[in-house]
mmCIF file of C-alpha atoms in Angstrom:
data_model
loop_
_atom_site.group_PDB
_atom_site.id
_atom_site.type_symbol
_atom_site.label_atom_id
_atom_site.label_comp_id
_atom_site.label_asym_id
_atom_site.label_seq_id
_atom_site.Cartn_x
_atom_site.Cartn_y
_atom_site.Cartn_z
ATOM 1 C CA MET A 933 -13.255 10.208 1.172
ATOM 2 C CA ASN A 934 -12.390 11.834 -2.161
ATOM 3 C CA ILE A 935 -9.579 14.243 -2.968
ATOM 4 C CA HIS A 936 -8.730 16.533 -5.883
ATOM 5 C CA GLU A 937 -6.756 15.441 -8.933
ATOM 6 C CA TYR A 938 -3.655 17.456 -8.003
ATOM 7 C CA GLN A 939 -3.645 15.918 -4.519
ATOM 8 C CA ALA A 940 -4.006 12.416 -5.967
ATOM 9 C CA LYS A 941 -1.054 13.010 -8.263
ATOM 10 C CA GLN A 942 1.098 14.308 -5.432
ATOM 11 C CA ILE A 943 0.382 11.130 -3.475
ATOM 12 C CA LEU A 944 0.924 8.784 -6.406
ATOM 13 C CA ASN A 945 4.185 10.505 -7.310
ATOM 14 C CA LYS A 946 5.551 9.751 -3.834
ATOM 15 C CA PHE A 947 5.046 6.049 -4.566
ATOM 16 C CA GLY A 948 6.814 6.251 -7.920
ATOM 17 C CA VAL A 949 3.791 6.578 -10.214
ATOM 18 C CA ALA A 950 4.692 8.688 -13.251
ATOM 19 C CA VAL A 951 2.880 12.029 -13.409
ATOM 20 C CA LEU A 952 3.472 15.346 -15.160
ATOM 21 C CA ARG A 953 4.737 18.458 -13.405
ATOM 22 C CA GLY A 954 2.074 20.865 -12.238
ATOM 23 C CA GLY A 955 0.839 23.102 -9.466
ATOM 24 C CA VAL A 956 -2.414 24.285 -7.910
ATOM 25 C CA ALA A 957 -3.592 27.885 -8.127
ATOM 26 C CA TYR A 958 -6.387 29.810 -6.444
ATOM 27 C CA THR A 959 -6.128 33.016 -8.494
ATOM 28 C CA PRO A 960 -5.401 33.766 -12.159
ATOM 29 C CA SER A 961 -2.066 35.369 -11.272
ATOM 30 C CA GLU A 962 -1.021 32.290 -9.279
ATOM 31 C CA ALA A 963 -1.874 30.118 -12.286
ATOM 32 C CA LYS A 964 0.349 32.257 -14.511
ATOM 33 C CA THR A 965 3.180 32.025 -11.971
ATOM 34 C CA VAL A 966 2.914 28.239 -11.821
ATOM 35 C CA ALA A 967 3.131 28.007 -15.612
ATOM 36 C CA ARG A 968 6.062 30.420 -15.800
ATOM 37 C CA GLU A 969 8.036 28.476 -13.190
ATOM 38 C CA MET A 970 7.450 25.199 -15.046
ATOM 39 C CA GLY A 971 8.552 26.677 -18.337
ATOM 40 C CA GLY A 972 7.658 25.307 -21.743
ATOM 41 C CA ASP A 973 5.194 26.519 -24.343
ATOM 42 C CA LEU A 974 2.154 24.308 -23.687
ATOM 43 C CA TRP A 975 0.080 23.927 -20.527
ATOM 44 C CA VAL A 976 -3.241 22.460 -19.456
ATOM 45 C CA VAL A 977 -5.488 24.367 -17.043
ATOM 46 C CA LYS A 978 -7.870 22.060 -15.176
ATOM 47 C CA ALA A 979 -10.802 22.921 -12.937
ATOM 48 C CA GLN A 980 -10.538 21.082 -9.617
ATOM 49 C CA ILE A 981 -13.834 19.684 -8.354
ATOM 50 C CA HIS A 982 -14.798 16.270 -6.984
ATOM 51 C CA ALA A 983 -16.507 15.048 -10.132
ATOM 52 C CA GLY A 984 -15.720 13.354 -13.408
ATOM 53 C CA GLY A 985 -16.560 14.651 -16.856
ATOM 54 C CA ARG A 986 -14.767 17.975 -16.351
ATOM 55 C CA GLY A 987 -13.343 17.983 -19.871
ATOM 56 C CA LYS A 988 -16.728 17.575 -21.551
ATOM 57 C CA ALA A 989 -18.117 20.376 -19.357
ATOM 58 C CA GLY A 990 -15.398 22.806 -20.434
ATOM 59 C CA GLY A 991 -13.305 22.456 -17.302
ATOM 60 C CA VAL A 992 -10.064 21.370 -19.002
ATOM 61 C CA LYS A 993 -8.317 23.723 -21.428
ATOM 62 C CA VAL A 994 -5.073 23.436 -23.404
ATOM 63 C CA VAL A 995 -3.287 26.800 -23.742
ATOM 64 C CA LYS A 996 -0.110 27.968 -25.472
ATOM 65 C CA SER A 997 0.828 31.223 -23.768
ATOM 66 C CA LEU A 998 1.222 32.561 -20.230
ATOM 67 C CA GLY A 999 -1.429 35.145 -20.981
ATOM 68 C CA ASP A 1000 -3.885 32.434 -21.975
ATOM 69 C CA VAL A 1001 -3.078 30.507 -18.783
ATOM 70 C CA GLU A 1002 -4.112 33.534 -16.746
ATOM 71 C CA LYS A 1003 -7.144 34.211 -18.926
ATOM 72 C CA THR A 1004 -8.358 30.601 -18.768
ATOM 73 C CA ALA A 1005 -7.888 30.432 -14.996
ATOM 74 C CA LYS A 1006 -9.938 33.618 -14.668
ATOM 75 C CA GLU A 1007 -12.720 32.050 -16.751
ATOM 76 C CA LEU A 1008 -12.763 28.840 -14.707
ATOM 77 C CA LEU A 1009 -12.373 30.176 -11.163
ATOM 78 C CA GLY A 1010 -15.774 30.938 -9.692
ATOM 79 C CA LYS A 1011 -17.546 29.145 -12.535
ATOM 80 C CA THR A 1012 -20.204 26.551 -11.727
ATOM 81 C CA LEU A 1013 -19.240 23.413 -13.587
ATOM 82 C CA VAL A 1014 -22.069 21.005 -14.416
ATOM 83 C CA THR A 1015 -21.071 17.441 -15.297
ATOM 84 C CA HIS A 1016 -22.864 14.080 -15.367
ATOM 85 C CA GLN A 1017 -21.620 13.492 -11.811
ATOM 86 C CA THR A 1018 -22.419 16.864 -10.223
ATOM 87 C CA GLY A 1019 -26.118 16.869 -11.061
ATOM 88 C CA PRO A 1020 -27.900 19.951 -12.400
ATOM 89 C CA LYS A 1021 -26.715 22.173 -9.526
ATOM 90 C CA GLY A 1022 -23.086 21.706 -10.518
ATOM 91 C CA LYS A 1023 -20.070 22.655 -8.390
ATOM 92 C CA GLU A 1024 -18.210 25.928 -8.080
ATOM 93 C CA VAL A 1025 -14.571 25.881 -9.173
ATOM 94 C CA LYS A 1026 -12.413 27.306 -6.379
ATOM 95 C CA ARG A 1027 -8.987 26.139 -7.577
ATOM 96 C CA VAL A 1028 -7.308 25.113 -10.797
ATOM 97 C CA PHE A 1029 -4.435 22.774 -11.568
ATOM 98 C CA VAL A 1030 -1.895 23.994 -14.106
ATOM 99 C CA GLU A 1031 0.020 21.121 -15.674
ATOM 100 C CA GLU A 1032 2.667 20.859 -18.357
ATOM 101 C CA GLY A 1033 1.678 19.444 -21.724
ATOM 102 C CA CYS A 1034 2.961 16.216 -23.250
ATOM 103 C CA ALA A 1035 3.070 14.479 -26.625
ATOM 104 C CA ILE A 1036 0.324 11.843 -26.493
ATOM 105 C CA ALA A 1037 0.496 8.790 -28.753
ATOM 106 C CA SER A 1038 -2.513 6.908 -27.308
ATOM 107 C CA GLU A 1039 -4.822 6.802 -24.291
ATOM 108 C CA LEU A 1040 -5.708 3.879 -22.023
ATOM 109 C CA TYR A 1041 -7.947 3.340 -19.023
ATOM 110 C CA LEU A 1042 -6.498 1.948 -15.784
ATOM 111 C CA GLY A 1043 -8.309 1.401 -12.522
ATOM 112 C CA MET A 1044 -7.780 -0.455 -9.276
ATOM 113 C CA LEU A 1045 -10.580 -1.282 -6.849
ATOM 114 C CA ILE A 1046 -11.850 -3.936 -4.465
ATOM 115 C CA ASP A 1047 -14.100 -6.453 -6.206
ATOM 116 C CA ARG A 1048 -16.895 -7.163 -3.719
ATOM 117 C CA GLU A 1049 -17.591 -10.569 -5.269
ATOM 118 C CA THR A 1050 -14.050 -11.928 -4.915
ATOM 119 C CA GLY A 1051 -12.812 -9.767 -2.048
ATOM 120 C CA CYS A 1052 -9.665 -9.106 -4.078
ATOM 121 C CA VAL A 1053 -8.007 -5.919 -5.216
ATOM 122 C CA THR A 1054 -8.708 -5.994 -8.946
ATOM 123 C CA ILE A 1055 -7.135 -4.200 -11.885
ATOM 124 C CA LEU A 1056 -9.432 -2.901 -14.612
ATOM 125 C CA ALA A 1057 -7.802 -1.893 -17.885
ATOM 126 C CA SER A 1058 -9.023 -0.930 -21.328
ATOM 127 C CA THR A 1059 -7.734 0.460 -24.580
ATOM 128 C CA GLU A 1060 -10.675 2.906 -24.435
ATOM 129 C CA GLY A 1061 -8.946 5.647 -22.454
ATOM 130 C CA GLY A 1062 -10.595 9.014 -21.860
ATOM 131 C CA VAL A 1063 -14.072 7.433 -21.845
ATOM 132 C CA GLU A 1064 -16.131 6.707 -18.719
ATOM 133 C CA ILE A 1065 -15.599 3.042 -17.851
ATOM 134 C CA GLU A 1066 -19.373 2.648 -17.360
ATOM 135 C CA GLU A 1067 -19.869 3.672 -20.987
ATOM 136 C CA VAL A 1068 -17.245 1.161 -22.144
ATOM 137 C CA ALA A 1069 -18.890 -1.567 -20.046
ATOM 138 C CA ARG A 1070 -22.245 -0.794 -21.635
ATOM 139 C CA LYS A 1071 -21.115 -0.561 -25.242
ATOM 140 C CA SER A 1072 -17.968 -2.713 -25.451
ATOM 141 C CA PRO A 1073 -17.670 -4.948 -22.354
ATOM 142 C CA LYS A 1074 -15.136 -7.211 -24.079
ATOM 143 C CA LYS A 1075 -12.714 -4.295 -24.171
ATOM 144 C CA ILE A 1076 -12.402 -4.313 -20.368
ATOM 145 C CA LEU A 1077 -9.643 -6.505 -18.953
ATOM 146 C CA LYS A 1078 -10.005 -7.649 -15.323
ATOM 147 C CA VAL A 1079 -7.124 -9.074 -13.303
ATOM 148 C CA ALA A 1080 -7.727 -10.065 -9.677
ATOM 149 C CA ILE A 1081 -4.738 -9.965 -7.332
ATOM 150 C CA ASP A 1082 -4.410 -12.841 -4.875
ATOM 151 C CA PRO A 1083 -4.118 -11.189 -1.421
ATOM 152 C CA LEU A 1084 -1.829 -13.995 -0.228
ATOM 153 C CA VAL A 1085 0.896 -13.087 -2.707
ATOM 154 C CA GLY A 1086 0.061 -9.439 -3.373
ATOM 155 C CA MET A 1087 0.908 -7.573 -6.529
ATOM 156 C CA GLN A 1088 3.491 -9.500 -8.544
ATOM 157 C CA PRO A 1089 5.135 -8.494 -11.854
ATOM 158 C CA TYR A 1090 3.322 -11.283 -13.715
ATOM 159 C CA TYR A 1091 -0.043 -9.652 -12.923
ATOM 160 C CA ALA A 1092 1.202 -6.416 -14.474
ATOM 161 C CA ARG A 1093 2.635 -8.257 -17.469
ATOM 162 C CA LYS A 1094 -0.757 -9.904 -17.974
ATOM 163 C CA VAL A 1095 -2.347 -6.445 -18.134
ATOM 164 C CA ALA A 1096 0.306 -5.149 -20.528
ATOM 165 C CA SER A 1097 -0.165 -8.172 -22.775
ATOM 166 C CA GLY A 1098 -3.940 -7.847 -22.693
ATOM 167 C CA LEU A 1099 -3.644 -4.217 -23.810
ATOM 168 C CA GLY A 1100 -1.338 -5.212 -26.659
ATOM 169 C CA LEU A 1101 1.557 -3.016 -25.540
ATOM 170 C CA GLU A 1102 5.020 -3.090 -27.061
ATOM 171 C CA PRO A 1103 7.847 -4.442 -24.820
ATOM 172 C CA LYS A 1104 9.222 -1.019 -23.789
ATOM 173 C CA THR A 1105 5.796 0.387 -22.969
ATOM 174 C CA GLY A 1106 4.800 -2.860 -21.279
ATOM 175 C CA GLY A 1107 7.857 -2.659 -19.028
ATOM 176 C CA ALA A 1108 6.925 0.902 -18.061
ATOM 177 C CA LEU A 1109 3.386 -0.240 -17.255
ATOM 178 C CA VAL A 1110 4.702 -3.017 -14.994
ATOM 179 C CA LYS A 1111 6.639 -0.452 -12.954
ATOM 180 C CA PHE A 1112 3.595 1.837 -12.948
ATOM 181 C CA LEU A 1113 1.234 -0.861 -11.677
ATOM 182 C CA LEU A 1114 3.570 -2.044 -8.923
ATOM 183 C CA ALA A 1115 3.808 1.520 -7.604
ATOM 184 C CA MET A 1116 0.057 2.021 -7.950
ATOM 185 C CA TYR A 1117 -0.680 -1.138 -5.926
ATOM 186 C CA ARG A 1118 1.673 -0.007 -3.146
ATOM 187 C CA ALA A 1119 -0.216 3.258 -2.891
ATOM 188 C CA PHE A 1120 -3.562 1.438 -2.928
ATOM 189 C CA THR A 1121 -2.744 -0.971 -0.108
ATOM 190 C CA GLU A 1122 -0.574 1.222 2.103
ATOM 191 C CA LEU A 1123 -3.093 4.082 2.103
ATOM 192 C CA ASP A 1124 -6.226 1.904 2.454
ATOM 193 C CA CYS A 1125 -7.736 3.119 -0.800
ATOM 194 C CA SER A 1126 -11.086 1.929 -2.072
ATOM 195 C CA GLN A 1127 -10.395 3.053 -5.638
ATOM 196 C CA ILE A 1128 -7.667 4.504 -7.813
ATOM 197 C CA GLU A 1129 -8.634 5.502 -11.334
ATOM 198 C CA ILE A 1130 -6.266 6.743 -14.029
ATOM 199 C CA ASN A 1131 -8.320 7.948 -16.974
ATOM 200 C CA PRO A 1132 -6.632 8.492 -19.232
ATOM 201 C CA LEU A 1133 -3.335 6.742 -18.753
ATOM 202 C CA VAL A 1134 -1.358 8.015 -21.722
ATOM 203 C CA ILE A 1135 1.403 6.459 -23.756
ATOM 204 C CA THR A 1136 3.682 9.248 -24.916
ATOM 205 C CA LYS A 1137 5.526 9.355 -28.225
ATOM 206 C CA ASP A 1138 8.726 8.260 -26.465
ATOM 207 C CA GLU A 1139 6.858 5.137 -25.208
ATOM 208 C CA THR A 1140 6.532 6.052 -21.539
ATOM 209 C CA VAL A 1141 3.277 5.799 -19.553
ATOM 210 C CA ILE A 1142 1.986 8.742 -17.529
ATOM 211 C CA ALA A 1143 -1.096 9.382 -15.409
ATOM 212 C CA LEU A 1144 -2.764 12.240 -17.259
ATOM 213 C CA ASP A 1145 -5.629 12.239 -14.763
ATOM 214 C CA ALA A 1146 -5.959 10.646 -11.336
ATOM 215 C CA LYS A 1147 -8.764 9.947 -8.920
ATOM 216 C CA ILE A 1148 -8.365 8.362 -5.484
ATOM 217 C CA ASN A 1149 -11.060 7.334 -3.017
ATOM 218 C CA PHE A 1150 -10.137 6.266 0.515
ATOM 219 C CA ASP A 1151 -11.870 3.932 2.949
ATOM 220 C CA ASP A 1152 -13.336 6.309 5.559
ATOM 221 C CA ASN A 1153 -13.072 3.604 8.225
ATOM 222 C CA ALA A 1154 -9.279 3.555 7.850
ATOM 223 C CA LEU A 1155 -8.637 7.302 7.961
ATOM 224 C CA PHE A 1156 -7.629 7.119 11.619
ATOM 225 C CA ARG A 1157 -4.443 5.467 10.349
ATOM 226 C CA HIS A 1158 -3.772 8.249 7.828
ATOM 227 C CA LYS A 1159 -4.089 11.655 9.437
ATOM 228 C CA ASP A 1160 -2.027 13.195 6.637
ATOM 229 C CA VAL A 1161 -4.564 11.947 4.112
ATOM 230 C CA GLU A 1162 -7.512 13.114 6.202
ATOM 231 C CA GLU A 1163 -6.035 16.626 6.198
ATOM 232 C CA LEU A 1164 -6.508 16.714 2.405
ATOM 233 C CA ARG A 1165 -10.282 16.684 2.810
ATOM 234 C CA ASP A 1166 -12.043 19.581 1.074
ATOM 235 C CA GLU A 1167 -15.329 20.074 2.909
ATOM 236 C CA ASP A 1168 -16.450 22.643 0.341
ATOM 237 C CA GLU A 1169 -16.826 19.736 -2.085
ATOM 238 C CA GLU A 1170 -19.050 17.749 0.276
ATOM 239 C CA ASP A 1171 -22.783 18.021 0.876
ATOM 240 C CA PRO A 1172 -23.332 20.111 4.074
ATOM 241 C CA ALA A 1173 -26.094 17.785 5.248
ATOM 242 C CA GLU A 1174 -23.860 14.744 4.775
ATOM 243 C CA ARG A 1175 -21.082 16.432 6.780
ATOM 244 C CA GLU A 1176 -23.533 17.227 9.589
ATOM 245 C CA ALA A 1177 -24.759 13.615 9.572
ATOM 246 C CA GLU A 1178 -21.209 12.328 9.878
ATOM 247 C CA ARG A 1179 -20.636 14.480 12.970
ATOM 248 C CA HIS A 1180 -23.566 12.693 14.638
ATOM 249 C CA SER A 1181 -22.590 9.187 13.456
ATOM 250 C CA LEU A 1182 -25.466 9.076 10.984
ATOM 251 C CA ASN A 1183 -25.154 7.611 7.505
ATOM 252 C CA TYR A 1184 -26.889 10.086 5.192
ATOM 253 C CA ILE A 1185 -26.818 10.494 1.412
ATOM 254 C CA ASN A 1186 -28.927 13.109 -0.339
ATOM 255 C CA LEU A 1187 -30.960 11.932 -3.361
ATOM 256 C CA ASP A 1188 -33.290 13.598 -5.865
ATOM 257 C CA GLY A 1189 -36.714 12.425 -4.655
ATOM 258 C CA ASN A 1190 -39.355 13.972 -2.402
ATOM 259 C CA ILE A 1191 -39.947 11.322 0.296
ATOM 260 C CA GLY A 1192 -37.549 11.487 3.226
ATOM 261 C CA CYS A 1193 -36.518 8.163 4.776
ATOM 262 C CA MET A 1194 -35.356 7.471 8.325
ATOM 263 C CA VAL A 1195 -34.397 3.847 8.919
ATOM 264 C CA ASN A 1196 -32.140 1.833 11.221
ATOM 265 C CA GLY A 1197 -29.805 -0.502 9.391
ATOM 266 C CA ALA A 1198 -28.249 -0.102 5.952
ATOM 267 C CA GLY A 1199 -29.964 -3.148 4.451
ATOM 268 C CA LEU A 1200 -33.378 -2.073 5.709
ATOM 269 C CA ALA A 1201 -32.714 1.453 4.415
ATOM 270 C CA MET A 1202 -31.972 0.092 0.926
ATOM 271 C CA ALA A 1203 -35.117 -2.061 1.036
ATOM 272 C CA THR A 1204 -37.143 0.954 2.179
ATOM 273 C CA MET A 1205 -35.989 3.038 -0.771
ATOM 274 C CA ASP A 1206 -36.793 0.161 -3.120
ATOM 275 C CA ILE A 1207 -40.319 -0.279 -1.802
ATOM 276 C CA ILE A 1208 -40.996 3.458 -2.035
ATOM 277 C CA LYS A 1209 -39.997 3.282 -5.706
ATOM 278 C CA LEU A 1210 -42.195 0.226 -6.221
ATOM 279 C CA SER A 1211 -45.107 2.145 -4.701
ATOM 280 C CA GLY A 1212 -44.665 4.994 -7.162
ATOM 281 C CA GLY A 1213 -42.647 7.375 -5.011
ATOM 282 C CA ASP A 1214 -39.099 8.726 -5.058
ATOM 283 C CA PRO A 1215 -36.815 8.568 -1.989
ATOM 284 C CA ALA A 1216 -35.157 11.876 -1.098
ATOM 285 C CA ASN A 1217 -32.337 10.338 0.872
ATOM 286 C CA PHE A 1218 -30.629 7.319 2.353
ATOM 287 C CA LEU A 1219 -30.512 7.733 6.134
ATOM 288 C CA ASP A 1220 -29.404 5.014 8.540
ATOM 289 C CA VAL A 1221 -29.652 6.107 12.189
ATOM 290 C CA GLY A 1222 -27.958 2.907 13.368
ATOM 291 C CA GLY A 1223 -28.919 0.322 15.945
ATOM 292 C CA GLY A 1224 -28.459 2.583 18.948
ATOM 293 C CA ALA A 1225 -30.540 5.559 17.880
ATOM 294 C CA THR A 1226 -31.027 8.048 20.711
ATOM 295 C CA ARG A 1227 -33.545 10.861 21.000
ATOM 296 C CA GLU A 1228 -30.812 13.318 20.048
ATOM 297 C CA ARG A 1229 -29.809 11.363 16.930
ATOM 298 C CA VAL A 1230 -33.411 10.954 15.842
ATOM 299 C CA THR A 1231 -33.881 14.731 16.238
ATOM 300 C CA VAL A 1232 -30.803 15.436 14.128
ATOM 301 C CA ALA A 1233 -32.069 12.934 11.567
ATOM 302 C CA PHE A 1234 -35.399 14.754 11.268
ATOM 303 C CA LYS A 1235 -33.611 18.091 10.904
ATOM 304 C CA LEU A 1236 -31.412 16.700 8.139
ATOM 305 C CA ILE A 1237 -34.360 15.252 6.247
ATOM 306 C CA LEU A 1238 -36.429 18.428 6.515
ATOM 307 C CA SER A 1239 -33.494 20.659 5.565
ATOM 308 C CA ASP A 1240 -34.026 19.362 2.027
ATOM 309 C CA PRO A 1241 -36.609 21.694 0.424
ATOM 310 C CA ASN A 1242 -37.684 18.906 -1.933
ATOM 311 C CA VAL A 1243 -39.000 16.708 0.902
ATOM 312 C CA GLU A 1244 -42.808 16.522 0.850
ATOM 313 C CA GLY A 1245 -43.249 13.586 3.222
ATOM 314 C CA VAL A 1246 -41.277 11.415 5.655
ATOM 315 C CA MET A 1247 -41.347 7.654 6.135
ATOM 316 C CA VAL A 1248 -39.848 6.204 9.317
ATOM 317 C CA ASN A 1249 -39.168 2.470 9.179
ATOM 318 C CA ILE A 1250 -37.666 1.059 12.379
ATOM 319 C CA PHE A 1251 -36.952 -2.513 13.431
ATOM 320 C CA GLY A 1252 -36.397 -2.524 17.187
ATOM 321 C CA GLY A 1253 -33.869 -5.241 17.865
ATOM 322 C CA ILE A 1254 -31.031 -3.808 19.940
ATOM 323 C CA MET A 1255 -33.042 -0.612 20.322
ATOM 324 C CA ARG A 1256 -36.526 -0.955 21.855
ATOM 325 C CA CYS A 1257 -39.514 0.365 19.917
ATOM 326 C CA ASP A 1258 -40.779 2.374 22.884
ATOM 327 C CA ALA A 1259 -37.464 4.230 23.111
ATOM 328 C CA ILE A 1260 -37.570 4.894 19.368
ATOM 329 C CA ALA A 1261 -41.157 6.119 19.662
ATOM 330 C CA ASP A 1262 -40.180 8.501 22.463
ATOM 331 C CA GLY A 1263 -37.414 9.862 20.251
ATOM 332 C CA ILE A 1264 -39.724 10.273 17.262
ATOM 333 C CA VAL A 1265 -42.353 12.147 19.320
ATOM 334 C CA ALA A 1266 -39.769 14.425 20.964
ATOM 335 C CA ALA A 1267 -38.029 15.100 17.673
ATOM 336 C CA ALA A 1268 -41.280 15.774 15.799
ATOM 337 C CA ARG A 1269 -42.302 18.331 18.432
ATOM 338 C CA GLU A 1270 -38.930 20.040 18.462
ATOM 339 C CA VAL A 1271 -38.448 20.131 14.711
ATOM 340 C CA ASP A 1272 -42.076 20.887 13.854
ATOM 341 C CA VAL A 1273 -42.631 18.346 11.106
ATOM 342 C CA HIS A 1274 -44.827 20.144 8.569
ATOM 343 C CA VAL A 1275 -45.174 17.333 6.024
ATOM 344 C CA PRO A 1276 -46.992 13.975 6.201
ATOM 345 C CA LEU A 1277 -45.223 11.537 8.546
ATOM 346 C CA VAL A 1278 -45.714 7.778 8.310
ATOM 347 C CA VAL A 1279 -44.149 5.540 10.971
ATOM 348 C CA ARG A 1280 -43.775 1.768 10.879
ATOM 349 C CA LEU A 1281 -42.370 0.066 13.976
ATOM 350 C CA GLU A 1282 -41.606 -3.610 14.473
ATOM 351 C CA GLY A 1283 -39.664 -5.570 17.090
ATOM 352 C CA THR A 1284 -39.068 -5.327 20.848
ATOM 353 C CA ASN A 1285 -41.849 -3.523 22.762
ATOM 354 C CA VAL A 1286 -43.612 -2.682 19.518
ATOM 355 C CA ASP A 1287 -47.069 -2.406 21.131
ATOM 356 C CA LEU A 1288 -45.801 0.080 23.696
ATOM 357 C CA GLY A 1289 -44.096 2.039 20.951
ATOM 358 C CA LYS A 1290 -47.272 2.225 18.901
ATOM 359 C CA LYS A 1291 -49.217 3.410 21.970
ATOM 360 C CA ILE A 1292 -46.725 6.210 22.576
ATOM 361 C CA LEU A 1293 -47.158 7.393 18.985
ATOM 362 C CA ALA A 1294 -50.973 7.141 19.165
ATOM 363 C CA ASP A 1295 -51.128 9.074 22.459
ATOM 364 C CA SER A 1296 -48.752 11.821 21.309
ATOM 365 C CA GLY A 1297 -51.451 13.962 19.732
ATOM 366 C CA LEU A 1298 -49.245 14.397 16.665
ATOM 367 C CA ALA A 1299 -50.430 13.811 13.109
ATOM 368 C CA ILE A 1300 -48.480 10.582 12.765
ATOM 369 C CA ILE A 1301 -49.825 8.036 10.282
ATOM 370 C CA PRO A 1302 -49.198 4.499 11.631
ATOM 371 C CA ALA A 1303 -48.337 1.587 9.336
ATOM 372 C CA GLU A 1304 -48.181 -2.146 9.969
ATOM 373 C CA THR A 1305 -45.779 -3.294 7.252
ATOM 374 C CA MET A 1306 -43.143 -1.811 4.966
ATOM 375 C CA ALA A 1307 -45.483 -2.064 1.990
ATOM 376 C CA ASP A 1308 -48.278 -0.443 3.980
ATOM 377 C CA ALA A 1309 -45.965 2.403 5.045
ATOM 378 C CA ALA A 1310 -44.714 3.007 1.508
ATOM 379 C CA GLU A 1311 -48.217 3.082 0.050
ATOM 380 C CA LYS A 1312 -49.441 5.441 2.774
ATOM 381 C CA ILE A 1313 -46.616 7.964 2.442
ATOM 382 C CA VAL A 1314 -46.843 8.020 -1.364
ATOM 383 C CA GLN A 1315 -50.621 8.581 -1.127
ATOM 384 C CA ALA A 1316 -50.263 11.217 1.621
ATOM 385 C CA VAL A 1317 -47.746 13.177 -0.445
ATOM 386 C CA LYS A 1318 -50.040 13.077 -3.497
ATOM 387 C CA GLU A 1319 -52.986 14.297 -1.448
ATOM 388 C CA ALA A 1320 -50.965 17.110 0.145
ATOM 389 C CA SER A 1321 -49.604 18.406 -3.170
#
């Protein structure tokens, strides 16, 4: 689960992470009020959407008067912001964050995530602040410092000092970073985060360190322990189809292709998307119906796939282990009749009761194209889509 920048900063501040004063606004007049109450003569008005690259897309503005705060908020609110993370459709700005300005001496990158290879919470740091870490990794990988934290001892000051030393910080700034990192780790572990990213982390002219931006992702599987965090969810920022899938315990992610995929098992779903690409097609989604797919869930899955106007064909790839192939076949037939599948449909079944499942599909009277293997299914759906277009 993702949250907005202003929410991330509110959370981090509770743990002792240094942030600037600011407030959220939903109207231009509210933005002006927030700035007036903070005081000062320099503010930053930031569009709040769940995507990076807001600054490059014109979503972050520095202003020097209360009138300009109101004017900038008016320009941003209701605007569709297109960044490298939103895709071409972009996202509508429905709130802005008005923050006080600060005197910046330099910018750093600081991130904390779980390294899947080591299983450890790992700190990523770089002197290249304000730049996407993927870009730094591509162009200057040696500028990224990685420090893995031993879970048996947790975050210790010497880990933070190692980061400060690796970034070449002066003693005063290094001491501030140690305090910053200790607080950041507490937030990460106590809230079951999957990622915290501070980009940029700024060193001010008085040698303090402050989170100028903040992004937090949470482990969805742990949200039951953090109802207060779950309440921060902004469903307007989420894909409607993905929200609907979650309500039915389906794992669905919308992609840019034209071949819908319905698979049971995350690994098989990934392999299915790969083999579609290898066959010359483009998957339109990742959809894992799980090991206990029922007729109702299969029906919902079909509806989700076909709700995407870009879908020109559907490939079903099911391995019946826990779930029998005949039960899956019954669900596919019922769902196809209810949903009225109007695009080519290729089905590959394998596993328990596979022969019975294939017979059910063959006797259904529906225009279902059977396939024997994954490769066979991928080739058939790619060809069927080409022929239909």
